[in-house]
Amino acid sequence: MARNPFDQFSKQFFEEFLSPLGQVRINYEIPGEAKFVDVWFTPSPSTTVPEDLGLLGRIAQTPCLLEPYRKQPTNPEIRSCLYKLYHLEAETQREAKREEEKISDEQLPRLWIITTSCSERLLEDLNVTQDETWGNGIYFLGKILLTRIIVIDRLNRTPDTLWLRILGKGLTQKQAVEEVIALPPQDSKRNQILKLLYSWKISIEVNREMNLEDTEVIMNLSQAYLEWEEQTQRRGIEQGIEQGIEQGIEQGIEQERRQLLENLLTARFGVLDSQLAAIAPTIIALNNQEYAALLLQLPSLSREDLLARFTR
């Protein structure tokens, strides 16, 4: 399980937005191979893709492998992605043969390599082409290869590309965050992405070492972080009015503590397994001073120390 904050965020992002449309498998292991697909998505035949998903919704209309990169992928990484695609295609063909079905090229999985930026040299080496119906920033390898590359910082700045530009860097990401915050407060996707951005910021901050790029990401996400805090506080107040002020505030605090703790544990140890989940209620029940002290100590605690301390 990857501990890289962007890798974690991007997988959570696709799982959150695509799971209503079909089956999303994260870190999917290719049968018989020691390789994993970041995101393997299979659309449900009866599901209608919402128009407000824009370009992401268009991608989700066919089975696809999604391989997001925070930096330009290397040549070996691109070849590795192609290797995964063709192994999954072979598995799909074998399954169809067992079911005595035929699969057309249109039904085969597509590979989408999603990168924050890409050099002209790499695009030339890949011999890509563009299709004006898809817009700027989207490049196609030869038709038979079933592979596309999305270069986020070259996408048109339109609502259709928003849910991919949020995965960008620098000014591209900053603008996308501002556009998300500008959406109506009742927009469900706005709330979904703010929650994920909040978690991403926390994940970066609990890492023991931060580089210049991490600092830039935190600055880009700070506005989303504040918006999420305000939103959750407002929701806690609204719940308090409905259920009783005191009870609502207590529930709001516990819910926020749980969300923050789960994010920190996942960022620190790579996965929130059953043992870590089992000690979460005990940690949440700590008084304010003890709880804050534990969060500050968490980056230096080992998994064994934490379990020994809170396992009854």
Coordinates of C-alpha atoms in Angstrom, one line a residue:
M1 CA 0.0 0.0 0.0
A2 CA 1.6 3.3 -1.1
R3 CA 2.3 6.0 1.5
N4 CA 2.9 8.8 -0.9
P5 CA 0.2 11.5 -0.1
F6 CA -0.5 12.3 -3.8
D7 CA -0.8 8.7 -4.7
Q8 CA -3.2 8.2 -1.8
F9 CA -5.2 11.2 -2.7
S10 CA -5.5 10.4 -6.4
K11 CA -6.8 6.9 -5.7
Q12 CA -9.3 8.1 -3.1
F13 CA -10.4 10.8 -5.6
F14 CA -11.2 8.3 -8.4
E15 CA -12.8 5.9 -6.0
E16 CA -15.0 8.6 -4.6
F17 CA -16.1 10.0 -8.0
L18 CA -16.3 6.8 -10.0
S19 CA -17.8 4.3 -7.5
P20 CA -21.4 5.5 -8.2
L21 CA -20.8 4.7 -11.9
G22 CA -19.4 1.2 -11.7
Q23 CA -16.8 -1.0 -10.0
V24 CA -13.6 0.7 -8.9
R25 CA -10.6 -1.5 -7.8
I26 CA -7.7 0.2 -6.2
N27 CA -4.2 -1.3 -6.4
Y28 CA -5.7 -4.1 -8.5
E29 CA -3.2 -7.0 -8.9
I30 CA -2.8 -8.4 -12.4
P31 CA -3.6 -12.1 -12.2
G32 CA -0.3 -14.1 -12.2
E33 CA 1.8 -11.0 -12.2
A34 CA 3.6 -9.0 -9.5
K35 CA 2.2 -5.7 -10.8
F36 CA -0.6 -3.5 -9.6
V37 CA -2.9 -1.1 -11.5
D38 CA -3.5 2.1 -9.6
V39 CA -7.2 2.3 -10.5
W40 CA -9.1 -0.3 -12.5
F41 CA -12.6 0.9 -13.4
T42 CA -15.5 -1.0 -15.0
P43 CA -18.7 1.0 -15.7
S44 CA -22.1 -0.4 -14.8
P45 CA -24.2 -1.0 -17.9
S46 CA -27.3 0.6 -16.4
T47 CA -25.7 3.7 -14.9
T48 CA -26.1 7.1 -16.5
V49 CA -23.0 9.3 -16.2
P50 CA -23.7 12.7 -14.8
E51 CA -23.0 15.6 -17.2
D52 CA -21.3 17.6 -14.5
L53 CA -18.4 15.1 -14.3
G54 CA -17.3 16.5 -17.7
L55 CA -14.2 14.9 -19.1
L56 CA -13.9 12.5 -16.2
G57 CA -17.4 11.2 -17.0
R58 CA -16.5 10.8 -20.6
I59 CA -13.5 8.7 -19.6
A60 CA -15.7 6.6 -17.4
Q61 CA -17.9 5.4 -20.2
T62 CA -15.6 2.5 -21.0
P63 CA -13.5 0.1 -18.9
C64 CA -10.2 1.8 -18.1
L65 CA -6.9 1.8 -16.2
L66 CA -6.1 5.1 -14.6
E67 CA -2.5 5.7 -13.8
P68 CA -1.9 9.2 -12.2
Y69 CA 1.6 10.7 -11.9
R70 CA 2.6 13.7 -9.9
K71 CA 5.7 14.1 -12.1
Q72 CA 6.3 13.3 -15.8
P73 CA 6.4 9.5 -16.1
T74 CA 9.7 8.0 -17.3
N75 CA 10.0 5.8 -20.4
P76 CA 10.1 2.6 -18.3
E77 CA 7.0 3.7 -16.3
I78 CA 5.1 4.3 -19.5
R79 CA 6.1 0.8 -20.8
S80 CA 5.0 -0.6 -17.5
C81 CA 1.6 0.9 -17.9
L82 CA 1.2 -0.6 -21.4
Y83 CA 2.3 -3.9 -20.0
K84 CA -0.5 -3.8 -17.4
L85 CA -3.1 -2.8 -20.1
Y86 CA -2.3 -5.7 -22.3
H87 CA -2.3 -8.2 -19.5
L88 CA -5.7 -7.0 -18.4
E89 CA -6.9 -7.1 -22.1
A90 CA -5.7 -10.8 -22.3
E91 CA -7.6 -11.6 -19.0
T92 CA -10.7 -9.9 -20.4
Q93 CA -10.5 -11.9 -23.6
R94 CA -10.0 -15.2 -21.7
E95 CA -13.0 -14.5 -19.5
A96 CA -15.1 -13.7 -22.6
K97 CA -14.0 -16.9 -24.2
R98 CA -15.1 -18.9 -21.2
E99 CA -18.5 -17.2 -21.4
E100 CA -18.6 -17.9 -25.1
E101 CA -18.9 -14.2 -25.8
K102 CA -17.1 -12.0 -28.3
I103 CA -15.6 -8.6 -27.4
S104 CA -15.1 -5.8 -29.8
D105 CA -12.2 -3.3 -29.6
E106 CA -14.7 -0.7 -28.3
Q107 CA -15.4 -3.0 -25.2
L108 CA -11.7 -3.5 -24.4
P109 CA -10.1 -1.4 -21.5
R110 CA -8.4 1.9 -22.2
L111 CA -5.3 3.1 -20.5
W112 CA -5.3 6.7 -19.3
I113 CA -1.9 8.0 -18.2
I114 CA -2.6 11.2 -16.2
T115 CA 0.4 13.5 -15.6
T116 CA 0.6 17.0 -14.2
S117 CA 3.0 18.0 -17.1
C118 CA 4.8 16.5 -20.0
S119 CA 7.7 17.7 -22.3
E120 CA 7.4 18.1 -26.0
R121 CA 10.2 15.7 -26.4
L122 CA 8.3 12.9 -24.7
L123 CA 5.2 13.5 -26.7
E124 CA 7.3 13.4 -29.9
D125 CA 8.9 10.1 -28.8
L126 CA 5.5 8.7 -28.2
N127 CA 4.3 9.8 -31.6
V128 CA 1.0 11.0 -30.2
T129 CA -1.9 12.7 -32.1
Q130 CA -4.7 14.9 -30.9
D131 CA -8.5 14.7 -31.5
E132 CA -10.2 18.1 -31.5
T133 CA -13.4 16.6 -30.0
W134 CA -11.4 15.9 -26.8
G135 CA -9.8 19.3 -26.5
N136 CA -6.3 20.5 -25.6
G137 CA -4.0 18.4 -23.3
I138 CA -5.3 15.0 -24.4
Y139 CA -3.0 12.9 -26.6
F140 CA -3.6 9.6 -28.3
L141 CA -1.1 6.9 -29.0
G142 CA -1.8 4.8 -32.2
K143 CA -5.4 3.7 -32.3
I144 CA -4.5 0.0 -31.9
L145 CA -2.7 0.7 -28.6
L146 CA -5.9 1.9 -26.8
T147 CA -3.8 4.4 -24.8
R148 CA -4.3 8.1 -24.0
I149 CA -2.2 10.6 -22.1
I150 CA -3.8 13.5 -20.2
V151 CA -1.4 16.4 -19.6
I152 CA -3.1 18.4 -16.9
D153 CA -1.4 21.7 -17.2
R154 CA -2.4 21.8 -20.9
L155 CA -6.1 21.2 -20.4
N156 CA -8.5 24.0 -21.3
R157 CA -9.6 25.9 -18.2
T158 CA -13.3 24.9 -18.4
P159 CA -15.9 23.3 -16.1
D160 CA -15.5 20.1 -18.1
T161 CA -11.8 19.7 -17.1
L162 CA -12.2 20.8 -13.4
W163 CA -12.2 17.3 -11.9
L164 CA -8.9 16.5 -13.6
R165 CA -7.2 19.9 -13.1
I166 CA -7.6 19.4 -9.3
L167 CA -4.9 16.7 -9.7
G168 CA -2.5 19.3 -11.2
K169 CA 0.4 21.3 -9.7
G170 CA 1.2 24.9 -9.0
L171 CA -1.1 27.6 -10.5
T172 CA -3.2 24.9 -12.3
Q173 CA -4.1 23.3 -9.0
K174 CA -4.6 26.6 -7.2
Q175 CA -7.1 27.8 -9.8
A176 CA -9.0 24.5 -9.7
V177 CA -9.3 24.7 -5.9
E178 CA -10.6 28.2 -6.2
E179 CA -13.2 27.0 -8.8
V180 CA -14.3 24.2 -6.5
I181 CA -14.8 26.6 -3.6
A182 CA -16.8 28.9 -5.9
L183 CA -19.3 26.1 -6.6
P184 CA -22.7 26.4 -4.7
P185 CA -22.4 25.1 -1.1
Q186 CA -25.1 22.5 -1.8
D187 CA -23.1 21.0 -4.6
S188 CA -22.4 17.4 -3.5
K189 CA -19.2 17.1 -5.6
R190 CA -17.9 20.3 -4.0
N191 CA -18.3 18.7 -0.6
Q192 CA -16.7 15.5 -1.7
I193 CA -13.6 17.1 -3.1
L194 CA -13.1 19.5 -0.1
K195 CA -13.1 16.5 2.2
L196 CA -10.5 14.8 0.1
L197 CA -8.3 17.9 -0.2
Y198 CA -8.6 18.3 3.6
S199 CA -7.3 14.8 4.0
W200 CA -4.5 15.3 1.5
K201 CA -3.2 18.4 3.4
I202 CA -3.2 16.5 6.7
S203 CA -1.4 13.6 5.1
I204 CA 1.4 15.8 3.8
E205 CA 1.8 17.6 7.2
V206 CA 2.2 14.3 9.2
N207 CA 5.1 13.2 6.9
R208 CA 8.4 13.4 8.7
E209 CA 10.0 15.3 5.8
M210 CA 8.5 17.9 3.5
N211 CA 10.1 19.3 0.4
L212 CA 9.4 22.5 -1.5
E213 CA 6.7 20.9 -3.6
D214 CA 4.9 19.7 -0.5
T215 CA 4.9 23.2 0.9
E216 CA 3.4 24.5 -2.4
V217 CA 0.7 21.9 -2.3
I218 CA -0.2 22.9 1.3
M219 CA -0.4 26.5 0.3
N220 CA -2.7 25.6 -2.6
L221 CA -4.9 23.4 -0.3
S222 CA -5.1 25.9 2.6
Q223 CA -8.1 27.7 1.3
A224 CA -9.9 24.3 0.8
Y225 CA -8.9 23.3 4.3
L226 CA -10.4 26.4 5.8
E227 CA -13.5 26.0 3.8
W228 CA -13.9 22.4 4.9
E229 CA -13.4 23.4 8.6
E230 CA -16.0 26.1 8.3
Q231 CA -18.4 23.8 6.5
T232 CA -18.1 21.0 9.1
Q233 CA -18.5 23.5 11.9
R234 CA -21.6 24.9 10.2
R235 CA -22.9 21.4 9.7
G236 CA -22.3 20.6 13.4
I237 CA -24.2 23.6 14.4
E238 CA -27.1 22.7 12.1
Q239 CA -27.2 19.2 13.6
G240 CA -27.1 20.7 17.1
I241 CA -30.2 22.8 16.3
E242 CA -32.0 19.7 15.2
Q243 CA -30.9 17.4 18.0
G244 CA -30.1 19.7 20.8
I245 CA -27.2 22.2 20.9
E246 CA -25.0 20.3 23.4
Q247 CA -25.5 16.9 21.8
G248 CA -24.9 18.2 18.3
I249 CA -21.6 19.8 19.2
E250 CA -20.4 16.7 21.0
Q251 CA -21.3 14.6 18.0
G252 CA -19.6 17.1 15.6
I253 CA -16.4 17.0 17.7
E254 CA -16.3 13.2 17.8
Q255 CA -17.0 13.0 14.1
E256 CA -14.2 15.4 13.2
R257 CA -11.8 13.7 15.6
R258 CA -12.6 10.4 14.1
Q259 CA -12.1 11.7 10.5
L260 CA -8.8 13.4 11.4
L261 CA -7.5 10.4 13.3
E262 CA -8.3 8.0 10.5
N263 CA -6.6 10.2 8.0
L264 CA -3.5 10.6 10.1
L265 CA -3.2 6.9 10.8
T266 CA -3.6 6.0 7.1
A267 CA -1.0 8.6 6.2
R268 CA 1.4 7.4 8.9
F269 CA 1.1 3.6 8.4
G270 CA -0.2 3.3 4.8
V271 CA -3.4 1.5 5.7
L272 CA -6.0 1.6 8.5
D273 CA -6.2 -2.1 9.3
S274 CA -8.5 -3.8 11.8
Q275 CA -6.0 -3.4 14.7
L276 CA -5.6 0.3 14.2
A277 CA -9.3 0.8 13.7
A278 CA -9.9 -1.0 17.0
I279 CA -7.9 1.5 19.1
A280 CA -9.4 4.5 17.4
P281 CA -12.4 4.9 19.8
T282 CA -10.0 4.9 22.8
I283 CA -7.9 7.6 21.3
I284 CA -11.0 9.7 20.3
A285 CA -12.2 9.5 23.9
L286 CA -9.0 11.2 25.3
N287 CA -9.4 14.6 26.7
N288 CA -8.4 17.6 24.5
Q289 CA -4.9 17.9 25.9
E290 CA -4.0 14.2 25.7
Y291 CA -5.6 14.0 22.2
A292 CA -3.6 17.0 20.9
A293 CA -0.4 15.6 22.4
L294 CA -0.9 12.3 20.7
L295 CA -1.4 13.8 17.3
L296 CA 1.9 15.7 17.7
Q297 CA 3.7 12.5 18.7
L298 CA 2.2 10.3 16.0
P299 CA 4.9 10.9 13.3
S300 CA 7.5 9.5 15.7
L301 CA 5.5 6.6 17.1
S302 CA 5.8 3.1 15.6
R303 CA 2.8 1.0 14.9
E304 CA 3.8 -1.4 17.7
D305 CA 4.2 1.4 20.2
L306 CA 0.8 2.8 19.4
L307 CA -1.0 -0.6 19.6
A308 CA 0.8 -1.4 22.9
R309 CA -0.3 1.9 24.4
F310 CA -3.9 1.7 23.5
T311 CA -4.8 -2.0 23.2
R312 CA -6.7 -3.1 26.2

